Short mmCIF file of C-alpha atoms and ligand atoms in Angstrom, two decimals:
data_model
loop_
_atom_site.label_atom_id
_atom_site.label_comp_id
_atom_site.label_asym_id
_atom_site.label_seq_id
_atom_site.Cartn_x
_atom_site.Cartn_y
_atom_site.Cartn_z
CA MET A 44 238.86 122.06 154.99
CA SER A 45 242.17 121.80 153.29
CA GLY A 46 241.13 125.37 151.59
CA ASP A 47 244.63 127.03 153.25
CA HIS A 48 246.60 124.42 152.09
CA ARG A 49 245.25 124.72 148.61
CA TYR A 50 245.88 128.26 148.04
CA THR A 51 249.41 127.99 149.24
CA ALA A 52 249.93 125.54 146.33
CA LEU A 53 248.01 128.06 144.27
CA ASP A 54 250.24 130.89 144.92
CA HIS A 55 253.44 128.57 144.39
CA HIS A 56 252.14 128.17 141.03
CA ALA A 57 251.27 132.11 140.41
CA ALA A 58 254.84 133.10 141.47
CA ALA A 59 256.01 130.37 138.94
CA SER A 60 254.31 132.00 135.98
CA ALA A 61 255.49 135.62 136.51
CA PRO A 62 254.07 137.81 139.17
CA PRO A 63 255.94 137.75 142.73
CA ALA A 64 253.63 135.52 144.89
CA PRO A 65 251.45 138.18 146.43
CA PRO A 66 250.49 137.85 149.92
CA PRO A 67 246.70 137.90 150.44
CA LEU A 68 246.28 141.54 151.33
CA ALA A 69 248.43 142.70 148.18
CA ARG A 70 246.23 140.23 145.83
CA LEU A 71 243.83 143.07 145.40
CA ARG A 72 246.36 145.48 144.71
CA ASN A 73 247.88 143.14 142.19
CA LEU A 74 244.71 142.72 140.58
CA ILE A 75 244.28 146.39 140.03
CA ALA A 76 247.78 146.99 138.79
CA SER A 77 247.55 143.99 136.44
CA PRO A 78 249.44 140.70 136.98
CA SER A 79 252.51 141.58 134.61
CA SER A 80 253.06 145.14 134.37
CA THR A 81 257.18 144.90 134.37
CA ALA A 82 256.65 142.68 131.10
CA ARG A 83 254.64 144.69 129.81
CA SER A 84 256.09 148.07 130.34
CA ARG A 85 259.58 146.44 128.88
CA ARG A 86 257.46 145.08 126.06
CA THR A 87 255.56 148.67 125.32
CA LEU A 88 259.00 150.43 125.31
CA ALA A 89 260.13 147.94 122.77
CA ILE A 90 257.13 148.54 120.55
CA ALA A 91 256.96 152.28 120.94
CA ALA A 92 260.82 152.33 119.49
CA THR A 93 260.33 150.27 116.94
CA SER A 94 256.96 151.59 115.67
CA ILE A 95 258.68 155.04 115.56
CA GLY A 96 261.21 153.74 113.47
CA ILE A 97 258.58 151.95 111.32
CA LEU A 98 256.46 154.50 111.12
CA ILE A 99 258.82 156.90 109.55
CA ILE A 100 259.82 154.44 106.87
CA VAL A 101 256.53 153.33 106.05
CA ALA A 102 255.54 156.92 105.67
CA ALA A 103 258.39 157.76 103.54
CA ALA A 104 257.45 154.55 101.37
CA LEU A 105 253.58 155.75 101.47
CA HIS A 106 252.60 152.31 102.73
CA GLY A 107 249.76 153.81 104.65
CA GLY A 108 247.72 150.35 105.56
CA ARG A 109 250.70 149.06 107.28
CA ALA A 110 251.75 151.77 109.41
CA GLN A 111 247.88 152.41 110.39
CA ASP A 112 247.61 148.27 111.68
CA PHE A 113 250.74 149.11 113.54
CA ALA A 114 249.34 152.09 115.33
CA ALA A 115 246.18 150.19 116.27
CA GLY A 116 248.08 147.58 117.64
CA PHE A 117 250.08 150.11 119.74
CA ALA A 118 247.11 151.65 120.58
CA ALA A 119 245.62 148.77 121.78
CA ARG A 120 248.61 147.81 124.22
CA ARG A 121 248.74 151.39 125.44
CA GLY A 122 245.02 150.98 125.98
CA ARG A 123 245.61 147.96 128.53
CA HIS A 124 247.17 150.79 131.06
CA GLY A 125 244.24 152.79 131.05
CA ALA A 126 242.07 149.65 131.22
CA GLY A 127 244.19 149.21 134.53
CA ARG A 128 243.15 152.42 135.94
CA ALA A 129 239.29 152.13 134.60
CA TYR A 130 239.11 148.63 136.14
CA GLU A 131 240.72 150.45 139.59
CA GLY A 132 238.20 153.16 139.38
CA MET A 133 235.21 150.57 139.08
CA LEU A 134 236.59 148.58 141.72
CA GLU A 135 236.37 151.62 144.15
CA THR A 136 232.92 152.33 143.32
CA VAL A 137 231.89 148.40 144.23
CA LEU A 138 233.96 147.57 146.62
CA ARG A 139 234.21 149.19 150.12
CA TYR A 140 237.73 148.28 151.17
CA GLY A 141 241.18 147.94 149.30
CA GLU A 142 241.34 144.71 150.77
CA PRO A 143 238.98 141.47 151.46
CA GLN A 144 237.18 141.66 154.75
CA THR A 145 235.79 138.51 156.38
CA GLU A 146 232.05 138.67 155.29
CA LEU A 147 230.47 139.55 151.61
CA LYS A 148 228.15 142.35 153.16
CA LYS A 149 231.05 144.30 154.72
CA GLN A 150 232.86 144.30 151.29
CA MET A 151 229.85 145.22 148.92
CA GLY A 152 229.64 149.02 148.48
CA ASP A 153 226.27 151.16 146.84
CA ALA A 154 226.50 148.34 143.99
CA ARG A 155 223.76 145.50 143.74
CA PHE A 156 225.62 142.13 142.65
CA LEU A 157 224.87 138.81 140.98
CA THR A 158 226.76 135.66 141.42
CA GLY A 159 226.41 132.11 140.42
CA MET A 160 227.59 128.31 141.03
CA LEU A 161 229.50 126.54 138.50
CA PHE A 162 230.18 122.83 137.61
CA GLY A 163 231.71 120.40 135.15
CA GLY A 164 235.16 120.86 133.41
CA GLN A 165 236.66 124.34 132.61
CA SER A 166 235.15 125.13 129.33
CA ASN A 167 231.88 124.12 131.15
CA GLN A 168 232.56 126.45 133.70
CA LEU A 169 233.53 129.26 131.55
CA LEU A 170 230.43 129.05 129.32
CA ALA A 171 228.22 128.78 132.72
CA LEU A 172 230.37 132.46 133.73
CA ILE A 173 230.11 134.04 130.09
CA ASN A 174 226.13 133.56 130.79
CA LEU A 175 225.96 134.69 134.25
CA LEU A 176 228.46 137.77 133.24
CA PHE A 177 225.84 138.52 130.54
CA ILE A 178 222.63 137.78 132.64
CA GLY A 179 224.56 140.48 135.06
CA LYS A 180 225.01 143.07 132.45
CA GLU A 181 220.95 142.54 131.30
CA LEU A 182 220.47 143.08 135.34
CA GLY A 183 222.66 146.06 135.81
CA ARG A 184 224.27 144.04 138.54
CA ALA A 185 227.68 143.62 139.22
CA VAL A 186 228.71 140.29 138.81
CA ILE A 187 231.26 138.77 141.44
CA VAL A 188 232.95 135.83 139.53
CA PRO A 189 233.49 132.42 141.72
CA PRO A 190 237.34 130.87 141.34
CA LEU A 191 237.68 128.56 138.23
CA THR A 192 238.41 124.77 139.47
CA GLY A 193 240.70 122.33 137.79
CA ILE A 194 238.50 118.87 138.17
CA HIS A 195 240.96 117.40 135.82
CA PHE A 196 244.03 118.03 138.04
CA GLY A 197 245.11 119.02 141.66
CA ALA A 198 242.16 117.28 143.27
CA GLY A 199 239.84 120.41 142.87
CA GLN A 200 242.53 123.17 143.28
CA HIS A 201 240.87 126.27 142.53
CA ARG A 202 242.40 129.54 140.54
CA PRO A 203 240.69 132.94 140.86
CA PHE A 204 239.16 133.93 137.81
CA HIS A 205 241.67 137.55 137.52
CA LEU A 206 244.59 135.07 137.35
CA VAL A 207 243.39 133.23 134.11
CA TYR A 208 241.69 135.72 132.23
CA ASP A 209 242.37 139.69 131.78
CA LEU A 210 239.74 141.25 133.83
CA PRO A 211 240.91 144.98 133.23
CA ARG A 212 240.58 144.08 129.37
CA PHE A 213 237.52 142.59 129.64
CA TYR A 214 235.84 145.55 131.61
CA SER A 215 237.04 148.16 128.96
CA LEU A 216 235.59 146.01 126.01
CA THR A 217 232.28 145.34 128.03
CA ASN A 218 231.99 147.84 130.72
CA ILE A 219 230.54 144.86 132.96
CA PRO A 220 231.48 145.40 136.60
CA THR A 221 233.12 141.85 137.02
CA VAL A 222 234.99 141.61 140.34
CA PRO A 223 236.49 138.46 141.65
CA LEU A 224 235.26 136.19 144.96
CA SER A 225 238.68 136.58 146.10
CA SER A 226 238.40 140.40 146.66
CA PHE A 227 235.59 139.99 148.71
CA LYS A 228 236.77 137.25 151.29
CA THR A 229 240.27 135.88 150.98
CA PRO A 230 239.87 132.21 150.01
CA GLY A 231 240.86 129.94 152.79
CA GLY A 232 241.30 133.11 155.19
CA PRO A 233 241.10 132.25 158.81
CA GLY A 234 238.81 135.12 160.00
CA ASN A 235 236.17 134.38 157.28
CA VAL A 236 232.71 134.38 158.90
CA ASP A 237 230.00 131.41 157.70
CA GLU A 238 227.52 132.56 155.88
CA ARG A 239 224.26 131.32 153.68
CA VAL A 240 223.38 132.53 150.29
CA THR A 241 219.89 131.39 148.93
CA CYS A 242 220.28 130.87 145.22
CA TRP A 243 217.62 130.45 142.29
CA SER A 244 217.94 127.34 141.13
CA LEU A 245 217.98 127.29 137.39
CA MET A 246 219.73 123.90 137.36
CA GLU A 247 216.43 122.11 139.19
CA LYS A 248 214.25 123.25 136.58
CA TYR A 249 216.63 121.99 134.15
CA THR A 250 217.86 118.49 135.30
CA GLY A 251 215.43 118.11 138.12
CA ALA A 252 218.21 118.46 141.13
CA PRO A 253 219.85 122.11 142.46
CA ASN A 254 223.28 122.38 142.22
CA VAL A 255 224.99 120.66 144.94
CA HIS A 256 228.46 120.76 143.24
CA ALA A 257 229.54 123.45 145.78
CA VAL A 258 233.20 122.18 145.60
CA GLU A 259 233.56 123.30 141.88
CA THR A 260 232.22 126.77 142.65
CA GLY A 261 234.91 127.35 145.27
CA PHE A 262 232.34 129.09 147.68
CA GLU A 263 233.26 126.85 150.38
CA GLU A 264 236.66 128.05 150.61
CA HIS A 265 235.26 131.38 150.96
CA LYS A 266 232.88 130.07 153.81
CA ILE A 267 229.71 130.46 151.62
CA PHE A 268 226.85 128.07 151.90
CA THR A 269 224.06 127.85 149.60
CA ASP A 270 220.23 127.00 149.97
CA PHE A 271 218.25 126.74 147.05
CA TRP A 272 214.87 128.48 145.76
CA ALA A 273 212.36 126.88 142.76
CA VAL A 274 212.24 129.05 139.71
CA PRO A 275 209.17 129.38 137.53
CA PRO A 276 208.40 126.90 134.41
CA PHE A 277 210.72 128.84 132.18
CA PRO A 278 210.31 128.11 128.44
CA ARG A 279 213.11 126.27 126.51
CA SER A 280 214.41 126.91 123.29
CA SER A 281 216.81 125.60 120.76
CA GLU A 282 215.15 121.67 120.45
CA GLY A 283 214.65 121.97 124.49
CA ALA A 284 218.41 122.32 125.09
CA VAL A 285 218.41 125.96 126.68
CA LEU A 286 216.07 128.05 128.70
CA GLU A 287 215.59 131.16 126.89
CA PHE A 288 217.53 134.42 128.31
CA GLY A 289 214.60 136.61 127.93
CA PRO A 290 212.06 135.25 130.26
CA VAL A 291 214.84 134.56 132.98
CA VAL A 292 216.19 138.07 132.82
CA ASP A 293 212.38 139.34 133.12
CA PHE A 294 211.93 137.15 136.06
CA LEU A 295 214.88 138.13 137.72
CA SER A 296 214.55 141.55 137.07
CA ASN A 297 211.05 141.94 138.36
CA THR A 298 210.55 141.89 141.89
CA THR A 299 206.80 141.75 142.24
CA ALA A 300 207.10 138.65 139.98
CA GLN A 301 209.47 137.19 142.50
CA LEU A 302 207.50 137.98 145.50
CA GLU A 303 204.12 136.76 143.76
CA TRP A 304 206.46 133.38 143.06
CA VAL A 305 207.43 132.90 146.42
CA ALA A 306 204.08 133.13 147.92
CA THR A 307 203.37 130.49 145.13
CA THR A 308 205.89 128.09 145.91
CA ARG A 309 204.87 128.11 149.90
CA ARG A 310 201.43 127.55 148.97
CA GLU A 311 202.14 124.88 146.67
CA TYR A 312 205.25 123.56 148.65
CA LEU A 313 207.51 123.66 145.35
CA PRO A 314 209.19 122.56 143.73
CA GLN A 315 207.42 118.57 144.44
CA LYS A 316 209.08 115.71 143.55
CA SER A 317 207.60 113.54 140.65
CA VAL A 318 204.73 111.15 141.82
CA PRO A 319 206.06 107.41 141.41
CA LYS A 320 204.40 105.07 138.76
CA GLY A 321 201.61 103.66 140.31
CA VAL A 322 200.92 105.65 142.96
CA GLU A 323 197.65 107.68 143.13
CA PRO A 324 198.58 111.64 142.75
CA SER A 325 195.58 112.47 144.96
CA THR A 326 197.06 110.79 147.99
CA VAL A 327 200.27 112.61 147.88
CA VAL A 328 200.49 115.01 150.63
CA ALA A 329 202.47 118.07 148.91
CA GLU A 330 203.68 119.04 151.87
CA ASP A 331 205.92 115.76 152.73
CA ASN A 332 206.60 115.70 149.02
CA VAL A 333 209.09 118.95 148.53
CA LYS A 334 212.02 117.87 146.85
CA PRO A 335 215.38 117.30 148.49
CA PHE A 336 217.52 120.64 149.44
CA PHE A 337 214.56 122.69 149.11
CA ASP A 338 212.43 124.55 152.15
CA PRO A 339 209.81 126.93 150.54
CA VAL A 340 208.22 126.80 154.26
CA HIS A 341 210.97 127.44 156.68
CA GLY A 342 213.63 128.69 154.40
CA VAL A 343 214.92 131.94 153.57
CA PRO A 344 213.78 132.80 149.91
CA PRO A 345 216.41 134.70 147.61
CA THR A 346 214.07 138.24 147.79
CA GLU A 347 214.94 138.78 151.28
CA ASP A 348 218.30 140.04 149.84
CA ASP A 349 217.83 142.52 147.05
CA GLN A 350 221.41 143.43 146.89
CA LEU A 351 223.17 139.99 146.47
CA MET A 352 221.51 137.71 143.99
CA CYS A 353 222.61 134.21 143.34
CA LEU A 354 221.64 131.30 140.68
CA ASP A 355 222.84 127.90 141.04
CA ALA A 356 223.72 127.11 137.57
CA THR A 357 223.90 129.15 134.15
CA PHE A 358 225.37 126.57 132.01
CA TYR A 359 221.91 126.01 130.62
CA VAL A 360 220.66 129.21 129.58
CA GLY A 361 220.95 130.51 126.33
CA ASP A 362 220.00 132.26 123.00
CA SER A 363 217.73 130.37 120.35
CA VAL A 364 219.88 130.77 117.32
CA PRO A 365 219.98 128.97 113.88
CA PRO A 366 222.91 126.68 113.24
CA PRO A 367 225.94 128.45 111.27
CA PRO A 368 226.05 127.62 107.68
CA TYR A 369 229.27 125.80 107.61
CA PRO A 370 229.10 122.55 105.26
CA GLN A 371 230.75 120.18 107.39
CA HIS A 372 230.37 121.99 110.86
CA VAL A 373 228.35 119.25 112.60
CA PRO A 374 226.77 121.83 115.26
CA LEU A 375 228.08 121.43 119.01
CA ASP A 376 226.47 123.87 120.72
CA PRO A 377 225.36 126.38 118.07
CA TRP A 378 222.55 127.96 120.19
CA ARG A 379 225.67 129.25 122.44
CA VAL A 380 226.62 131.54 119.93
CA GLY A 381 224.38 133.94 120.62
CA ARG A 382 224.29 137.50 122.26
CA ALA A 383 226.32 135.90 125.42
CA TRP A 384 229.27 135.03 123.24
CA LYS A 385 228.71 137.97 121.30
CA GLU A 386 228.69 140.56 123.97
CA VAL A 387 230.56 138.72 126.51
CA GLY A 388 232.40 135.54 125.45
CA GLN A 389 234.86 136.65 122.82
CA HIS A 390 236.09 139.32 125.03
CA LEU A 391 237.56 137.60 127.80
CA HIS A 392 241.06 137.13 126.97
CA TRP A 393 243.87 135.33 128.53
CA LEU A 394 246.76 136.96 130.90
CA PRO A 395 249.33 138.99 128.82
CA GLU A 396 251.84 136.72 130.02
CA VAL A 397 249.91 133.56 128.68
CA GLU A 398 250.14 135.52 125.31
CA GLU A 399 253.48 135.76 126.10
CA HIS A 400 254.40 132.08 126.67
CA ALA A 401 252.34 131.17 123.95
CA ASN A 402 254.67 132.88 121.42
CA ASP A 403 257.50 131.22 123.25
CA TYR A 404 255.88 127.70 122.54
CA LEU A 405 255.40 128.68 118.63
CA LYS A 406 258.47 130.35 118.38
CA ALA A 407 259.92 126.71 119.38
CA LEU A 408 257.56 124.76 117.38
CA PHE A 409 258.36 126.66 113.93
CA SER A 410 262.11 127.41 115.15
CA VAL A 411 262.26 130.98 115.21
CA LYS A 412 263.60 133.49 116.71
CA ARG A 413 261.17 136.39 116.41
CA ALA A 414 257.02 136.51 117.41
CA LYS A 415 256.38 137.95 114.23
CA ASP A 416 258.23 135.10 112.33
CA ILE A 417 255.01 132.75 113.35
CA PRO A 418 254.10 131.56 110.38
CA PRO A 419 250.27 131.35 109.39
CA TYR A 420 248.51 128.27 110.85
CA ILE A 421 245.28 126.36 111.19
CA SER A 422 244.70 124.97 114.19
CA VAL A 423 243.36 121.73 115.22
CA HIS A 424 242.24 120.38 118.56
CA VAL A 425 241.81 116.37 118.77
CA ARG A 426 239.82 115.87 121.81
CA ARG A 427 239.72 111.83 123.00
CA GLY A 428 240.06 110.98 126.70
CA ASP A 429 236.63 109.74 128.18
CA PHE A 430 235.35 110.62 124.64
CA LYS A 431 235.30 107.56 123.51
CA ALA A 432 233.09 106.02 126.26
CA PHE A 433 230.06 108.35 125.47
CA HIS A 434 230.13 109.02 122.09
CA GLY A 435 229.48 105.78 119.77
CA ASN A 436 232.12 104.10 121.66
CA THR A 437 234.54 105.18 118.89
CA TYR A 438 237.06 108.52 118.65
CA THR A 439 236.67 110.70 115.32
CA PRO A 440 238.81 109.60 112.75
CA LEU A 441 242.06 111.23 112.04
CA SER A 442 241.06 111.12 108.30
CA SER A 443 238.00 113.39 109.42
CA TYR A 444 240.34 115.65 110.71
CA VAL A 445 242.46 115.78 107.49
CA SER A 446 239.53 116.15 105.50
CA ALA A 447 238.33 119.45 107.56
CA VAL A 448 241.76 120.96 107.34
CA ALA A 449 241.42 120.72 103.77
CA ASP A 450 238.00 122.32 103.94
CA VAL A 451 239.29 124.88 106.24
CA ARG A 452 241.79 125.52 103.78
CA THR A 453 239.14 126.26 100.62
CA GLN A 454 237.28 128.18 103.02
CA LEU A 455 240.11 130.66 103.53
CA GLN A 456 241.24 130.91 100.41
CA ALA A 457 237.47 131.83 99.04
CA ARG A 458 237.36 134.31 101.66
CA LEU A 459 240.71 135.92 100.94
CA ASP A 460 239.37 136.14 97.17
CA ARG A 461 236.48 138.08 98.22
CA PRO A 462 237.52 140.51 100.94
CA SER A 463 234.45 142.52 100.52
CA SER A 464 232.30 139.52 101.57
CA PRO A 465 229.55 140.04 104.44
CA THR A 466 232.18 139.58 107.18
CA SER A 467 233.81 142.35 106.56
CA LEU A 468 230.81 144.44 107.99
CA SER A 469 230.01 141.89 110.83
CA ASP A 470 231.92 142.47 114.27
CA LYS A 471 234.58 140.29 113.30
CA PRO A 472 238.21 141.55 112.32
CA SER A 473 238.52 141.00 108.56
CA LEU A 474 241.12 137.57 107.84
CA ARG A 475 244.43 138.72 107.29
CA ALA A 476 246.39 137.87 104.14
CA PHE A 477 249.93 136.28 103.88
CA PRO A 478 252.89 135.99 101.18
CA ILE A 479 251.46 132.08 101.11
CA PRO A 480 248.28 130.76 100.44
CA PRO A 481 246.24 129.12 102.85
CA ALA A 482 246.77 125.83 101.01
CA GLU A 483 250.27 126.17 102.26
CA TYR A 484 249.28 126.93 106.01
CA ALA A 485 251.06 124.96 108.60
CA VAL A 486 248.92 122.77 111.16
CA VAL A 487 249.40 123.28 114.63
CA VAL A 488 247.67 120.57 117.06
CA THR A 489 246.90 120.26 120.68
CA THR A 490 245.56 117.02 121.94
CA ASP A 491 244.76 115.53 125.60
CA GLU A 492 246.14 112.20 124.13
CA PRO A 493 249.39 111.48 125.93
CA PRO A 494 252.90 111.70 124.02
CA GLY A 495 254.40 108.53 122.73
CA SER A 496 250.58 107.43 121.70
CA ASP A 497 250.17 106.22 117.99
CA LEU A 498 248.23 109.85 117.39
CA TYR A 499 251.49 111.32 117.94
CA VAL A 500 253.25 109.19 115.03
CA GLU A 501 250.36 109.75 112.70
CA LEU A 502 250.43 113.49 113.24
CA ALA A 503 254.24 113.71 112.95
CA GLU A 504 253.72 111.27 109.42
CA LEU A 505 251.23 114.22 108.19
CA GLY A 506 253.56 116.89 109.06
CA TRP A 507 251.40 118.54 111.34
CA HIS A 508 253.12 120.50 114.80
CA VAL A 509 251.74 119.21 118.17
CA VAL A 510 252.20 121.06 121.48
CA ASP A 511 253.67 118.59 123.99
CA HIS A 512 253.43 119.76 127.18
CA ASP A 513 255.49 117.05 128.41
CA ALA A 514 258.97 117.77 126.17
CA GLN A 515 258.26 121.67 127.43
CA ARG A 516 257.73 120.79 131.07
CA THR A 517 254.87 123.04 131.05
CA VAL A 518 253.29 121.72 134.34
CA GLU A 519 256.65 121.51 136.03
CA ARG A 520 257.67 125.11 134.87
CA LEU A 521 254.19 126.79 134.90
CA GLY A 522 251.54 124.90 136.86
CA GLU A 523 249.12 122.79 136.25
CA TRP A 524 246.92 125.45 134.76
CA TYR A 525 249.04 126.63 132.04
CA PRO A 526 248.38 123.18 129.78
CA ALA A 527 244.84 124.43 128.98
CA MET A 528 245.41 128.00 129.02
CA LEU A 529 248.05 127.61 126.59
CA ASP A 530 246.35 125.42 124.40
CA GLY A 531 243.70 127.64 124.27
CA GLU A 532 245.54 130.81 123.62
CA ILE A 533 247.49 128.80 120.70
CA LEU A 534 244.17 127.16 118.89
CA SER A 535 242.52 130.68 119.02
CA ARG A 536 245.82 131.96 117.11
CA GLY A 537 244.87 129.58 114.06
CA GLN A 538 243.74 131.58 111.04
CA GLY A 539 241.40 128.51 110.89
CA PHE A 540 240.22 125.86 113.17
CA VAL A 541 239.37 122.36 113.10
CA GLY A 542 237.36 120.97 116.42
CA THR A 543 235.89 118.31 117.94
CA GLN A 544 232.50 117.34 117.80
CA TRP A 545 230.63 117.84 121.47
CA SER A 546 234.24 119.55 122.90
CA THR A 547 233.07 122.89 124.76
CA PHE A 548 236.62 123.36 124.20
CA SER A 549 236.70 122.93 120.85
CA MET A 550 233.50 125.29 120.58
CA LEU A 551 235.39 128.27 122.60
CA SER A 552 238.45 127.86 120.43
CA GLY A 553 236.46 127.78 117.24
CA ASN A 554 234.65 130.88 118.01
CA ARG A 555 237.83 132.61 119.03
CA VAL A 556 239.19 131.98 115.88
CA GLU A 557 236.13 133.58 114.29
CA TYR A 558 235.82 136.49 116.31
CA TRP A 559 239.61 137.34 116.98
CA GLN A 560 241.16 136.37 113.57
CA GLY A 561 238.45 136.74 111.26
CA GLY A 562 238.89 132.90 110.67
CA VAL A 563 236.63 130.15 109.83
CA GLN A 564 236.05 126.61 111.89
CA VAL A 565 234.91 123.52 110.89
CA VAL A 566 233.86 120.32 113.35
CA ALA A 567 235.71 117.26 112.31
CA ASN A 568 232.99 114.73 110.95
CA PRO A 569 232.75 112.40 113.90
CA ARG A 570 232.28 109.28 111.58
C1 NAG B 827 206.35 142.26 137.03
O1 NAG B 827 205.81 140.99 137.24
C2 NAG B 827 203.93 141.50 137.13
C3 NAG B 827 203.61 140.14 138.25
O2 NAG B 827 203.93 139.07 137.06
C4 NAG B 827 203.52 141.95 136.32
O3 NAG B 827 202.29 142.25 136.41
C5 NAG B 827 204.26 143.16 135.46
O4 NAG B 827 203.90 143.15 134.53
C6 NAG B 827 206.11 142.76 135.70
N1 NAG B 827 206.70 143.92 135.21
C7 NAG B 827 207.19 144.37 134.05
C8 NAG B 827 208.03 145.39 133.94
O5 NAG B 827 207.44 143.24 133.20
#
């Protein structure tokens, strides 16, 4: 279709964001080398020079804690270069060639692989990918990650996963071999061979129909077309909201169980359409009653290919976990803060250049010259847009965000007063103390509401800072992907976070504040 055209546009955006526009062949090298090595080495040099100076001063002043922090930060940055090499080593073992091929199989090394389809907005895509990566880890399979899709702009434009998230860093933190689909086949590449992949349909089990949103997975741009196969009736948990990880992983790792199940689906013509009201079930001919998009008789079952496994939707899979104990937290999707978040989600950081741009935005917002002078703040995500239509016909009132911010201030102060509370024993960092108390922290807001609306006036009256992508000309300068990436990064730097109920973007941002800053999150009361 218009694949070539889309990718020309994409390279354009990628070029604007720092790395020179890579030709398709160099893209993999670029991925291995890391996208902004020049900016980074410049920064590392500066840090090295500064750190030596500071270490001397600090050592002289016998002020060890500060120096330790600094050394840790330096090591983490230096670690990224090591991460690049480790990631490159991994790619060399799971891929056959240093450049994309025309067929998946031609590029697959000796490893076994897992891939999956996506749907919905970018946060939903990310949640599905986090689950996919977690299942890949559990199965011991390398994960082929499809591109992300901008459904709110650019008519479904795709962006390879490694041009949003820092995959070498992720690999060094998790050891999960994660390879972008674009390293197998060049998206829109003229020589690409048409391929069919049969995906286990978790979506049919959950919604009744398979995931036919192929556009939102980017498979077709790589000339990969999907067929679907029914899965067994997996148990649900968390009030029916998710298919439990455990039984799904057990089935996907058990070839005997899969072969038996395939025989069952053929014998019983699964999955069956439900019998309409008033129709006598005994009159239904099973063979003629198979759901659309499935063909258990002539189709190719997923078991035919042991090397490549595909799942049509992983958004609905999860752990059963109790809601977190936040007083005002109206749980969004509490069950999602399970193993997939802890073992995968928290380790997906944005590219270093996104972090750098976020520094620039925050410096401008607070009128300071250096990133280290950015004051501590509480971040707030006010999600509006289409939310009015489907949740009680009203937006969360601004007064709810105000009282949630007050709640966050109290919780932050309590945590600083009791630094040895259980959080310091968990896998989260401990909350940082600043010269000013949480009661005086600034507030930084991101919103999808257009500038010039009443909301902007009201936020200004509160003295809250709003990230304004129109004023900053973010799309023009950096491309359409940047507003959401920058909002995500800026929100995640808060010491505390206030989110909007039902917003998966809020949920992810709140989790990052907890796991990256040791902060607290509260969801504003929607009423
Ligand atoms: C795999 O599935 C078969 C058939 O359902 C079952 O008998 C067997 O115990 C399973 N193996 C494991 C390791 O769970």
